[in-house]
Short mmCIF file of C-alpha atoms in Angstrom, two decimals:
data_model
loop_
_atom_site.label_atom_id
_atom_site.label_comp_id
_atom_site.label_asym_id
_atom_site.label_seq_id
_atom_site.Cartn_x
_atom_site.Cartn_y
_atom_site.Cartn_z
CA UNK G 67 34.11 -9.13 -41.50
CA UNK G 68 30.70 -10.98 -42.98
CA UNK G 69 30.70 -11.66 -46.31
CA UNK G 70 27.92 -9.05 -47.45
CA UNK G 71 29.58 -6.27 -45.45
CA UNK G 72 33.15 -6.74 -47.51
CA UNK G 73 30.28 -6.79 -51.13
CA UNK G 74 28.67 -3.76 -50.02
CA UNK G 75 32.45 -1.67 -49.40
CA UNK G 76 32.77 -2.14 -53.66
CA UNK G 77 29.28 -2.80 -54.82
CA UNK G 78 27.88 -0.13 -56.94
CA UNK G 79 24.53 -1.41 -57.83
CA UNK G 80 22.14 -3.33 -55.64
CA UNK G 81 18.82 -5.30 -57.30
CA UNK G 82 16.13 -6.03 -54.92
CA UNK G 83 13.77 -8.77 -55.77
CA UNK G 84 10.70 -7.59 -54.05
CA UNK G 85 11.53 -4.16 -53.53
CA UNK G 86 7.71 -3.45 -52.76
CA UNK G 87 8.08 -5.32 -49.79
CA UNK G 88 7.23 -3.42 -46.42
CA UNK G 89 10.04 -5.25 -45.20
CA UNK G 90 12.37 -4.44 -48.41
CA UNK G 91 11.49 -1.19 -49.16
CA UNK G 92 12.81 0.65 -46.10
CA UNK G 93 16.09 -1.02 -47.06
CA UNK G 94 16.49 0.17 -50.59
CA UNK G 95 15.44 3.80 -49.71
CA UNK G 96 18.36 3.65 -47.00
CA UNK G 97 21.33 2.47 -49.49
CA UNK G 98 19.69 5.06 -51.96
CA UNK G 99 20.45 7.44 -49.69
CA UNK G 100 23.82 6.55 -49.11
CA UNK G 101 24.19 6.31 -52.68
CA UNK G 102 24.26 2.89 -54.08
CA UNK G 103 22.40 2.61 -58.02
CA UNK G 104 19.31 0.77 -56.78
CA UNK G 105 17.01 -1.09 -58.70
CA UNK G 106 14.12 -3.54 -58.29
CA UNK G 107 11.45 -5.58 -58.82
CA UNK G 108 7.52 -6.43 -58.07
CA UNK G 109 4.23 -8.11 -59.03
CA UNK G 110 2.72 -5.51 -57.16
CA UNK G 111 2.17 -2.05 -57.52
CA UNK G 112 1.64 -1.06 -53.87
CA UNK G 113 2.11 2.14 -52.64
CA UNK G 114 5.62 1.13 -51.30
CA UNK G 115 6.53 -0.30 -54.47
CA UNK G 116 5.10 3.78 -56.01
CA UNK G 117 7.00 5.19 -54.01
CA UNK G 118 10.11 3.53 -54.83
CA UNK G 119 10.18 4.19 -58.23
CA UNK G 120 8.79 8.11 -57.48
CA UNK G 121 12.56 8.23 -55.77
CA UNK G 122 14.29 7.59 -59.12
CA UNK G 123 15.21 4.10 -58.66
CA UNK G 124 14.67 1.90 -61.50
CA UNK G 125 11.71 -0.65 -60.71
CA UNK G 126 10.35 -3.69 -63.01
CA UNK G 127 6.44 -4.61 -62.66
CA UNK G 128 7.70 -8.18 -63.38
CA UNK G 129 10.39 -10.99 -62.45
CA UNK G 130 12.16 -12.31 -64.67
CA UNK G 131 15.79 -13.16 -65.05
CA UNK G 132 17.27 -10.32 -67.56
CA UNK G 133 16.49 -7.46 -64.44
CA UNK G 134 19.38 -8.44 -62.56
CA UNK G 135 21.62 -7.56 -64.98
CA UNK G 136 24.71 -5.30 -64.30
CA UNK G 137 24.38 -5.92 -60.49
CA UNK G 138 26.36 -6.03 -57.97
CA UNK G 139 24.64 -7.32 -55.68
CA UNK G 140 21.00 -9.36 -54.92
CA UNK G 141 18.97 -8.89 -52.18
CA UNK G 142 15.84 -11.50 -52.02
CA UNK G 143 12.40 -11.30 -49.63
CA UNK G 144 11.71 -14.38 -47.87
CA UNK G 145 8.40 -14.18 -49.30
CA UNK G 146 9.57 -15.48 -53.28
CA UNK G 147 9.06 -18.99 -53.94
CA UNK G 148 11.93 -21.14 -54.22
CA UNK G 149 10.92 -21.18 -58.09
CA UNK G 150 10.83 -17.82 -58.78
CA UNK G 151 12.48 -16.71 -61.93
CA UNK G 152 14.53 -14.16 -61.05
CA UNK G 153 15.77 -15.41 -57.77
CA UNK G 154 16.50 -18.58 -59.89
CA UNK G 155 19.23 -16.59 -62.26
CA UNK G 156 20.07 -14.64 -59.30
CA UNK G 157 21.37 -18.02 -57.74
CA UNK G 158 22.66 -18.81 -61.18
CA UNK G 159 24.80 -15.66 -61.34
CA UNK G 160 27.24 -15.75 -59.46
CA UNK G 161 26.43 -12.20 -58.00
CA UNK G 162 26.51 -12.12 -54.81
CA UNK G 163 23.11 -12.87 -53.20
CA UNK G 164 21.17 -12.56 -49.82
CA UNK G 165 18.01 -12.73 -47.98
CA UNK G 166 17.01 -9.60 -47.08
CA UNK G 167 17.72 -10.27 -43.30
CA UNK G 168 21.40 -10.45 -44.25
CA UNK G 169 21.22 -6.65 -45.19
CA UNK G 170 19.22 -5.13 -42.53
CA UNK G 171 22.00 -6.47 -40.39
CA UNK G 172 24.64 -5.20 -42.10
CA UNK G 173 23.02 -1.86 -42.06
CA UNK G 174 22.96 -2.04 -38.26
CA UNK G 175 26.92 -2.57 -38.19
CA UNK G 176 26.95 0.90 -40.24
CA UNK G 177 25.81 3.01 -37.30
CA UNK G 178 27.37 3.82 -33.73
CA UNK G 179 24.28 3.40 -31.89
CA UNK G 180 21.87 1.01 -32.93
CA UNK G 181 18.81 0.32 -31.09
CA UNK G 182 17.15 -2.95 -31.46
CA UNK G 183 14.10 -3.14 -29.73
CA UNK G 184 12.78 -6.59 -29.14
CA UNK G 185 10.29 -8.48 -27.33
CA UNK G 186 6.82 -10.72 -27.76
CA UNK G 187 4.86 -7.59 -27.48
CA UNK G 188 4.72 -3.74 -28.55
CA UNK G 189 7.91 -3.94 -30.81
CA UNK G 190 6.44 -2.04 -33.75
CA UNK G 191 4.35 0.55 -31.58
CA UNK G 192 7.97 1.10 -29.11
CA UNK G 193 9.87 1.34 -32.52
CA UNK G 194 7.74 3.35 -34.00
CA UNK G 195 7.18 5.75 -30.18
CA UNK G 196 10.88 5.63 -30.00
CA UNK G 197 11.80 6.81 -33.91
CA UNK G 198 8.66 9.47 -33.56
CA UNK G 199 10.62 10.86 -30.13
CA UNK G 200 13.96 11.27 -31.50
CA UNK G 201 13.16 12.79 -34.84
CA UNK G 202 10.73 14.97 -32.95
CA UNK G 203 13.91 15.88 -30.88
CA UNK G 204 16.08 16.59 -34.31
CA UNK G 205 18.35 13.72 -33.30
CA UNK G 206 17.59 12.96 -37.13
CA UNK G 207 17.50 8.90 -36.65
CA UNK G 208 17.33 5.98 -39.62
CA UNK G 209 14.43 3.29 -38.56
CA UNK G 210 13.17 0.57 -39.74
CA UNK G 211 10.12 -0.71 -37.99
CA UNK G 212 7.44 -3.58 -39.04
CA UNK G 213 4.34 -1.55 -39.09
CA UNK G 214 3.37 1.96 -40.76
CA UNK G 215 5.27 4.99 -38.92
CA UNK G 216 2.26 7.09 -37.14
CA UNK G 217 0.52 9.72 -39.73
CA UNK G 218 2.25 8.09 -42.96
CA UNK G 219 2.51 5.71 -44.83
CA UNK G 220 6.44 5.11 -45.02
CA UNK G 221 7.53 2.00 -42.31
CA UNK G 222 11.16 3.70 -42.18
CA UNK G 223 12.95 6.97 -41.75
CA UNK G 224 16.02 7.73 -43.78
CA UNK G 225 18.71 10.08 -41.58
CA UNK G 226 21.84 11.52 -41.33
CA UNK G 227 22.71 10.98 -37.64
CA UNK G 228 24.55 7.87 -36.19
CA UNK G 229 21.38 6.85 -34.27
CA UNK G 230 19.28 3.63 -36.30
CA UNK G 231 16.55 1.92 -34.51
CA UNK G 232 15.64 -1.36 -35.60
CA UNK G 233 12.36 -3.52 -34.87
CA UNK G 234 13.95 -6.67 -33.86
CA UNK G 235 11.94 -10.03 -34.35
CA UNK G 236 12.70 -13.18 -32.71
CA UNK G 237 11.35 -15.51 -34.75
CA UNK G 238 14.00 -18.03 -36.01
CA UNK G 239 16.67 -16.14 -34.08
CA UNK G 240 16.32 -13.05 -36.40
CA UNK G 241 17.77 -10.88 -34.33
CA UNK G 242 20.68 -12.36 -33.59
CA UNK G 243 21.96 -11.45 -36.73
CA UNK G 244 22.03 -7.74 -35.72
CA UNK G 245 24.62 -5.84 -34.25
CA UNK G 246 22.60 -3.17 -31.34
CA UNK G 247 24.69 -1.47 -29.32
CA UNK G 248 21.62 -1.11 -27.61
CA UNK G 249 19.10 -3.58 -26.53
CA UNK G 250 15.81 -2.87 -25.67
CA UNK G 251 13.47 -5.95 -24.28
CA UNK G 252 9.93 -4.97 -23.90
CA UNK G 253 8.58 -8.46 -22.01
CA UNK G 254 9.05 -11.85 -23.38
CA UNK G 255 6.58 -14.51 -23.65
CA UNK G 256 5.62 -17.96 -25.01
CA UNK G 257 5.54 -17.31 -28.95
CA UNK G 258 6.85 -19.04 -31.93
CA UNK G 259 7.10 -22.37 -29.72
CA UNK G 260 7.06 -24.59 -33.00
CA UNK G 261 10.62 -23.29 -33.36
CA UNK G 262 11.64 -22.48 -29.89
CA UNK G 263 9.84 -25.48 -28.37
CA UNK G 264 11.03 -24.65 -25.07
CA UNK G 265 11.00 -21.64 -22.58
CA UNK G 266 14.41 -22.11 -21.63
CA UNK G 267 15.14 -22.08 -25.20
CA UNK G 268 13.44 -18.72 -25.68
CA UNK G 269 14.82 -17.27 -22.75
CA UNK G 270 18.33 -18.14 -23.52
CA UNK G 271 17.80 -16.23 -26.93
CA UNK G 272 16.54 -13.06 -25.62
CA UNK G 273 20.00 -13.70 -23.48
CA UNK G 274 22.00 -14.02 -26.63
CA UNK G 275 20.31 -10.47 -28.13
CA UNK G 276 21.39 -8.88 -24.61
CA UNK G 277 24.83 -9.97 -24.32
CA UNK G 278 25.63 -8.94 -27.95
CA UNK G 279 24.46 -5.27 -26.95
CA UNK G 280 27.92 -2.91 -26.73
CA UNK G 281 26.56 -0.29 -24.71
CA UNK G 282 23.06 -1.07 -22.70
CA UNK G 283 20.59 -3.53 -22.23
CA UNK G 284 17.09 -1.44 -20.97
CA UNK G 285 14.75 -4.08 -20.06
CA UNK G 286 11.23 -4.42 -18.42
CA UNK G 287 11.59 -4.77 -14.76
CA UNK G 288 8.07 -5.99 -14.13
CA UNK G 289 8.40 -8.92 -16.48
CA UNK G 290 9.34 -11.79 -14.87
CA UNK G 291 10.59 -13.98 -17.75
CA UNK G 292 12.82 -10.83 -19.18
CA UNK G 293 14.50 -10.21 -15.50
CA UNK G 294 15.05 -14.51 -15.56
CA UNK G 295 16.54 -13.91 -19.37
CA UNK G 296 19.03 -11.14 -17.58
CA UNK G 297 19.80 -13.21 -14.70
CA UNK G 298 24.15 -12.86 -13.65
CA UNK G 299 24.37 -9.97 -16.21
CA UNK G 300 26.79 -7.30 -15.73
CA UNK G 301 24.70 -4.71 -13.89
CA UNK G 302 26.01 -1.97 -15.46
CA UNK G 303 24.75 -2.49 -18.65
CA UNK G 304 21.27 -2.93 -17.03
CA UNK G 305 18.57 0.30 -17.51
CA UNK G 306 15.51 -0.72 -15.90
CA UNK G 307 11.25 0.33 -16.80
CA UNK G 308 8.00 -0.35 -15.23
CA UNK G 309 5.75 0.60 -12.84
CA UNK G 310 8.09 -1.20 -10.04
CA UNK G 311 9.45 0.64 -6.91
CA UNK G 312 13.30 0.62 -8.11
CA UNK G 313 13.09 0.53 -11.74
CA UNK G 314 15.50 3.34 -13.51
CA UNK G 315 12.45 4.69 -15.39
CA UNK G 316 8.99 4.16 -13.38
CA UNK G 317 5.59 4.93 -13.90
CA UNK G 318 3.80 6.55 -11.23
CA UNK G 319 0.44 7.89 -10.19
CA UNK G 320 -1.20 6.22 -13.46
CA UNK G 321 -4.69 7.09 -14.35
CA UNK G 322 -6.68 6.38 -17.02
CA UNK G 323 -8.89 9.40 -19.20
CA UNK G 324 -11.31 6.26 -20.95
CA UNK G 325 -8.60 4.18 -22.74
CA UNK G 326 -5.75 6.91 -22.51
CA UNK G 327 -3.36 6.69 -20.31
CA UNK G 328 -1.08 8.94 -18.18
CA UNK G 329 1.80 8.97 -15.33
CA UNK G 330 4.45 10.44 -13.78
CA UNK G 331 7.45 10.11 -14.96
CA UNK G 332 10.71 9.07 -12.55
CA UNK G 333 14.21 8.70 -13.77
CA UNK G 334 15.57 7.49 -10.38
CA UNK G 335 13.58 8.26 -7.61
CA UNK G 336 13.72 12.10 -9.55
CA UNK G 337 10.07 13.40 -10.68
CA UNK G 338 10.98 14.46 -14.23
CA UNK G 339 7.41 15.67 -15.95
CA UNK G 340 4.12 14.08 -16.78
CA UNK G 341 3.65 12.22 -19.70
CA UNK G 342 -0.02 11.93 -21.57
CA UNK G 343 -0.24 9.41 -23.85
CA UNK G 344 -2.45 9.57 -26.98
CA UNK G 345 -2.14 6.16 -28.36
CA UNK G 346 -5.01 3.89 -26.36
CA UNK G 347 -4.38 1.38 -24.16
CA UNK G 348 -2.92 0.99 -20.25
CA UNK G 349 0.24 -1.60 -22.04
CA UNK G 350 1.08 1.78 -23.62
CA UNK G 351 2.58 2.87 -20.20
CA UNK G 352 5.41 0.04 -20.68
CA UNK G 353 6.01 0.80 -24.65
CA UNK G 354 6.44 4.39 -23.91
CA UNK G 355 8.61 3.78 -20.94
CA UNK G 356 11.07 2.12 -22.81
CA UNK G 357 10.73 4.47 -25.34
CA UNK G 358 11.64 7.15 -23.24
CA UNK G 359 14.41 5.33 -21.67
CA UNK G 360 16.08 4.53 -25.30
CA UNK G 361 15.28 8.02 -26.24
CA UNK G 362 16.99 10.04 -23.43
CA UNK G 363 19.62 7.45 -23.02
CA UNK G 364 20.41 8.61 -26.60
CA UNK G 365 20.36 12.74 -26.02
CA UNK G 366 16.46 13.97 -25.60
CA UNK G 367 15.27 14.92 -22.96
CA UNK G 368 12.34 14.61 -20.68
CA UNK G 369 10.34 17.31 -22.18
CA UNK G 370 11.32 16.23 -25.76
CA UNK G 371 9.43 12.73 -24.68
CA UNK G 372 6.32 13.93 -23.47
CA UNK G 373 5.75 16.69 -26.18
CA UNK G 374 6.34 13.59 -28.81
CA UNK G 375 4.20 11.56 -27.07
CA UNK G 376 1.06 13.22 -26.35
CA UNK G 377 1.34 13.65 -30.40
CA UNK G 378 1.76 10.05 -31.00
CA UNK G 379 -1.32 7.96 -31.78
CA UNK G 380 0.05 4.72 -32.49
CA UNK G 381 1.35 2.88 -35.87
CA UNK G 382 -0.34 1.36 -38.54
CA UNK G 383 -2.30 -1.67 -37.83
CA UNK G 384 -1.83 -1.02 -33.70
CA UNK G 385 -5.62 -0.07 -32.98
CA UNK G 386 -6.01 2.11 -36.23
CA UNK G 387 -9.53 3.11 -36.24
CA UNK G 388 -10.21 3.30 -40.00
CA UNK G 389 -13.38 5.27 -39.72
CA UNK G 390 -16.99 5.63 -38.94
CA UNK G 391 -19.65 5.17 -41.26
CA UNK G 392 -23.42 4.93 -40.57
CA UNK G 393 -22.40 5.65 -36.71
CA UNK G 394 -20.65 1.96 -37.18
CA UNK G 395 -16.72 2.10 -36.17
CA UNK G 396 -14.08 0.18 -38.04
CA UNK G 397 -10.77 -0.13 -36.72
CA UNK G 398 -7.95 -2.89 -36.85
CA UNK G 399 -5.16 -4.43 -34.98
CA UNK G 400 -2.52 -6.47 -35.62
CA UNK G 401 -3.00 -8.85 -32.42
CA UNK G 402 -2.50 -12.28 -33.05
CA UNK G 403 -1.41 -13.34 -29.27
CA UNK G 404 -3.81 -14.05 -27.07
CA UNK G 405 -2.04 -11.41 -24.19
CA UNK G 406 -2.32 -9.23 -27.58
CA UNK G 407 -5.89 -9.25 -27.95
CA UNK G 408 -6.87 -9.43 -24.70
CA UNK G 409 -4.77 -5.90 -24.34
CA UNK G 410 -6.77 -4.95 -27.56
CA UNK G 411 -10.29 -5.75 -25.80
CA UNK G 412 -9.66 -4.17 -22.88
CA UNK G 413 -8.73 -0.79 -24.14
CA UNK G 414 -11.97 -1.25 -26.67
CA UNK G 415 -14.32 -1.85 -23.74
CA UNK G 416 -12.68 1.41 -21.60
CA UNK G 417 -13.46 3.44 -24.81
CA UNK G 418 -17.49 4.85 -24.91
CA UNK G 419 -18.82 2.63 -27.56
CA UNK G 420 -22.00 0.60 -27.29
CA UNK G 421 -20.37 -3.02 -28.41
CA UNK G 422 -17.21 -4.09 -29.27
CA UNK G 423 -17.44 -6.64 -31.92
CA UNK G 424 -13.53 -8.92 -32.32
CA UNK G 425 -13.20 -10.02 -36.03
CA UNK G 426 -10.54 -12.68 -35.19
CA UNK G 427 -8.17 -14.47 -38.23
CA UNK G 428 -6.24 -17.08 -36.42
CA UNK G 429 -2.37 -17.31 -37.67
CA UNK G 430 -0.60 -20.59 -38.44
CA UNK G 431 -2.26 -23.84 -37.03
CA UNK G 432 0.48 -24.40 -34.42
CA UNK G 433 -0.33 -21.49 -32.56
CA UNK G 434 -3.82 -21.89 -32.97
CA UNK G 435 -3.85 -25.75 -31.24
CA UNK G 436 -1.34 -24.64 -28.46
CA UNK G 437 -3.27 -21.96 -27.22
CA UNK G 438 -6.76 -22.37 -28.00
CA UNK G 439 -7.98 -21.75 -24.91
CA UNK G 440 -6.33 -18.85 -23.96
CA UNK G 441 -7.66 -17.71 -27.52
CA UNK G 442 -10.75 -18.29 -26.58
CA UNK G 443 -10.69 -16.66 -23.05
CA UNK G 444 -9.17 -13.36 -24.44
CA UNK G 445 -12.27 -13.24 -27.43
CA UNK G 446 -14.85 -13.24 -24.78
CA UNK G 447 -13.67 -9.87 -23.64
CA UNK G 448 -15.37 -8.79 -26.77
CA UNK G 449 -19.96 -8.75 -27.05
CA UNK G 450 -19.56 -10.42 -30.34
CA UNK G 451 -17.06 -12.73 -31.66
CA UNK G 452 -16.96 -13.53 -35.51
CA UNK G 453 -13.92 -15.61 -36.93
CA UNK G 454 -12.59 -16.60 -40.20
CA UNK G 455 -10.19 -19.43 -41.38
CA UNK G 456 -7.04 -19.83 -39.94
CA UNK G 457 -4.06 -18.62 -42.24
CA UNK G 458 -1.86 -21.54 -42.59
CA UNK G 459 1.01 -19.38 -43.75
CA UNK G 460 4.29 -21.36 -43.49
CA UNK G 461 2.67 -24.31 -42.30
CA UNK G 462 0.58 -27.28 -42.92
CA UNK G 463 -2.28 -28.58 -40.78
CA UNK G 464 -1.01 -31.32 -39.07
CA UNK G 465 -2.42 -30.36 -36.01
CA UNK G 466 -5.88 -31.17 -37.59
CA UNK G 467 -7.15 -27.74 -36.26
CA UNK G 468 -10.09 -25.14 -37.10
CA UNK G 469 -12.17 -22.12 -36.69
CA UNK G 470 -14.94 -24.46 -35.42
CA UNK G 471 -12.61 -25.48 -32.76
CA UNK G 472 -12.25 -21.83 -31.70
CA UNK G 473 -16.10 -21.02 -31.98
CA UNK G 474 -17.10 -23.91 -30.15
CA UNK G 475 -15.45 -22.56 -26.95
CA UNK G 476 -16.46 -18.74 -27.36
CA UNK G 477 -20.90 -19.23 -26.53
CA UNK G 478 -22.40 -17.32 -29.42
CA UNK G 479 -19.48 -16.70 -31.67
CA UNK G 480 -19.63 -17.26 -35.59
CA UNK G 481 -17.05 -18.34 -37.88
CA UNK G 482 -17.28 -17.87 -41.52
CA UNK G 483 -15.97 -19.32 -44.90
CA UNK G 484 -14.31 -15.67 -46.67
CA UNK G 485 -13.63 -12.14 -45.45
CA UNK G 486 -16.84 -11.98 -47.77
CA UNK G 487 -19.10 -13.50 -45.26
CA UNK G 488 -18.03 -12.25 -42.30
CA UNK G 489 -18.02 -8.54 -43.95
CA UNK G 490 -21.52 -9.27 -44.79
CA UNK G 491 -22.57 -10.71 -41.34
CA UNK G 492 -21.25 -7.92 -39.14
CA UNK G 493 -22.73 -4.96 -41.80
CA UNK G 494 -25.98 -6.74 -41.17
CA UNK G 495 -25.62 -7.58 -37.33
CA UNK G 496 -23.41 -4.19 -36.14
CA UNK G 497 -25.68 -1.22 -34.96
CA UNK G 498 -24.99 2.35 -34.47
CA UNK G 499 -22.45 3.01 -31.55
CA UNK G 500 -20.88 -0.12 -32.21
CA UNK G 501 -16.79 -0.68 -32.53
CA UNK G 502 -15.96 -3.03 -35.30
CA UNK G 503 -12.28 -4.07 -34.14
CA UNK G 504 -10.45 -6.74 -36.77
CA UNK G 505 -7.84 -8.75 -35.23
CA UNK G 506 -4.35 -10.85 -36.89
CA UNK G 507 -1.38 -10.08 -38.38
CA UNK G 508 -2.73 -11.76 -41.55
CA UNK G 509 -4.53 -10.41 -43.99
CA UNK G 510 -7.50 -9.69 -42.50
CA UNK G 511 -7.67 -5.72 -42.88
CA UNK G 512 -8.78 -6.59 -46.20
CA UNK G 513 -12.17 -7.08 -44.17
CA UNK G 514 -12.11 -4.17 -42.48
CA UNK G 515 -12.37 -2.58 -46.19
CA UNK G 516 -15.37 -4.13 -47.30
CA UNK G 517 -17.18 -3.99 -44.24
CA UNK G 518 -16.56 -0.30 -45.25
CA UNK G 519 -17.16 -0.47 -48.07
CA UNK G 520 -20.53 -2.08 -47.68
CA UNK G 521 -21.48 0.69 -45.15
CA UNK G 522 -20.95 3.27 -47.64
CA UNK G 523 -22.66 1.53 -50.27
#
């Protein structure tokens, strides 16, 4: 048994330090529910850290050391600095004391089936599809994705059932500290290279996640690198998707209404129903499919998926159109792959606007050097291109990279100092009929705001 799973059987009080976390909060709303004491601190008073404390669990606007007092046991953010006060004495303590990681996974031991869906692409819009199909179906399912749930504001649901789904990030080998008893791989491409450095290495992990699955392994059967990943695996605990003659769950007869899509759905060579999809985008086909497949491999039915679906519009930050002011569209995604916002792009330019203008933030310098050009290629999709700084994040800039790199291979693109500028730039430049569409999984929503802002002004 791991060590956190033998200090949650007697602990009586857990202390999160970041509870306002997006990545936190879900957590501490699930052990309230199975009814630990929970308290927690902040810097911030975000919504998730209001709606925390509106639950009855005790929350400090501050860090210091004296709030971890009379726990049993710490749970940290990978976020704090190493300096932090509180996670200081928490070391100090002798309580027992874990990055938040630890926890999720011992939640996922806690349930009988566990669905970790994984993958370079669509994780938190398939999480999210998948935990809006079963609770439409009343299979009453705990989830904790990495994105806002669609129409709220929560990113997890708290149930009763045995069914969890889990967004499952590969990033460090994350994921392999979970326990799915089913495994869902969406595709699987060349991401986070700094730590994989290799494709073989990146395969063989997505291997790893499959193998530790008890039950199934569903897994896109168009994808070449995910059917290479599966390669010699017993076949049957293989479910297959995609639009491929063969696959367990296929796509047929797919049109497109502007950016929506819709097929026929075929479980086996057997025409089930038709499902119409109201989140944009064709790569929505493949997210749904294996959203479908997890969902009726885990009671709902056919109907079930296609009434949830044609009500689903997507999760937060996944092409969430903000609003539309002065005839001016704002929306943002969370793209920060070049396949990402080339997917992005391409459903803007199906939809009937005039111009598509991509807001770009480039994340971590690594990423940005290795695939500049394919950056670059994807951005052109777009009539206008403007670009901030890159957002170092974790890393330092030893790859001697910049915006100006970016812009010089994207012909009439603009890159700008501060979300400032480039709010001010497009809110001068943007016309009426235009699509505003901000792209990173940084912060640079915050720009979306104020070119809202300014419009309304």
């Amino acid at each position: 048994m791991h060590q956190i799973d033998k200090v949650l059987q007697h602990a009586k009080r857990v202390h999160f330090i970041g509870i306002g976390g997006a990545g936190m909060c879900p957590l501490a709303e699930i052990l309230h529910s199975q009814n630990y004491d929970i308290s927690g601190s902040d810097i911030n008073e975000s919504e998730t850290f209001k709606r925390v404390s509106s639950l009855g669990i005790t929350t400090f606007l501050d860090q210091k050391a004296e709030n971890i007092a009379g726990a049993d046991l710490i749970i940290y953010t990978a976020a704090l600095l190493p300096d932090n006060h509180e996670l200081v004495a928490a070391k100090a303590s002798g309580i027992p004391t874990f990055e938040r990681a630890a926890l999720l996974a011992a939640i996922t031991r806690r349930f009988n089936n566990c669905i970790g869906v994984c993958g370079t692409h669509g994780k938190t819009t398939t999480t999210a599809m998948l935990a809006h199909i079963m609770q439409a179906a009343k299979l009453d399912p705990t989830a904790v994705v990495g994105g806002r749930l669609a129409g709220s504001t929560r990113n997890a649901l708290v149930g009763k059932s045995d069914h969890m789904i889990v967004e499952a990030c590969e990033y460090k080998d994350a994921f392999l500290q979970y326990s799915p008893d089913v495994a869902v791989i969406l595709n699987i491409d060349e991401d986070h290279m700094e730590y994989f450095k290799t494709l073989e290495n990146l395969l063989a992990s997505f291997r790893k996640f499959a193998e530790m699955a008890t039950k199934t392994v569903i897994y896109n059967g168009d994808d070449t690198n995910t059917r290479l990943a599966l390669e010699g695996m017993e076949a049957r605990k293989l479910v297959s998707f995609g639009r491929t003659e063969g696959c367990d769950f296929r796509a047929a007869n797919v049109t497109m209404n502007g950016a929506l899509a819709s097929y026929d759905l075929i479980y086996r060579g057997e025409p089930l129903t038709r499902i119409v999809l109201a989140a944009p985008g064709e790569h929505n086909v493949s997210n749904s499919l294996a959203a479908i497949a997890a969902a009726m491999l885990s009671g709902t039915g056919a109907l079930d998926c296609e009434t949830a679906l044609a009500d689903f519009r997507g999760a937060g930050r996944r092409f969430e159109v903000l609003g539309t002011h002065r005839g001016i569209t704002i929306a943002d995604d969370y793209a920060h792959h070049p396949l990402e916002i080339k997917v992005a792009l391409t459903a803007a330019q199906q939809m009937d606007y005039q111009r598509v203008w991509a807001v770009f933030q480039p994340f971590t310098f690594s990423r940005t050097a290795l695939l500049l050009d394919d950056f670059a290629e994807a951005l052109k999709l777009a009539d206008h291109v403007a670009m901030t700084p890159i957002m170092g994040s974790r890393e330092v800039n030893t790859w001697g990279i910049s915006t100006a790199d970016l812009a010089a291979k994207i012909p009439g693109s603009t890159w700008h100092e501060n979300f400032n500028e480039v709010a001010q730039h497009i809110v001068e430049h943007a016309q009426q009929g235009d699509l505003v569409l901000t792209l990173g999984c940084g912060d640079i929503y915050k720009a979306a705001h104020m070119m809202i802002d300014l419009l309304q002004q």
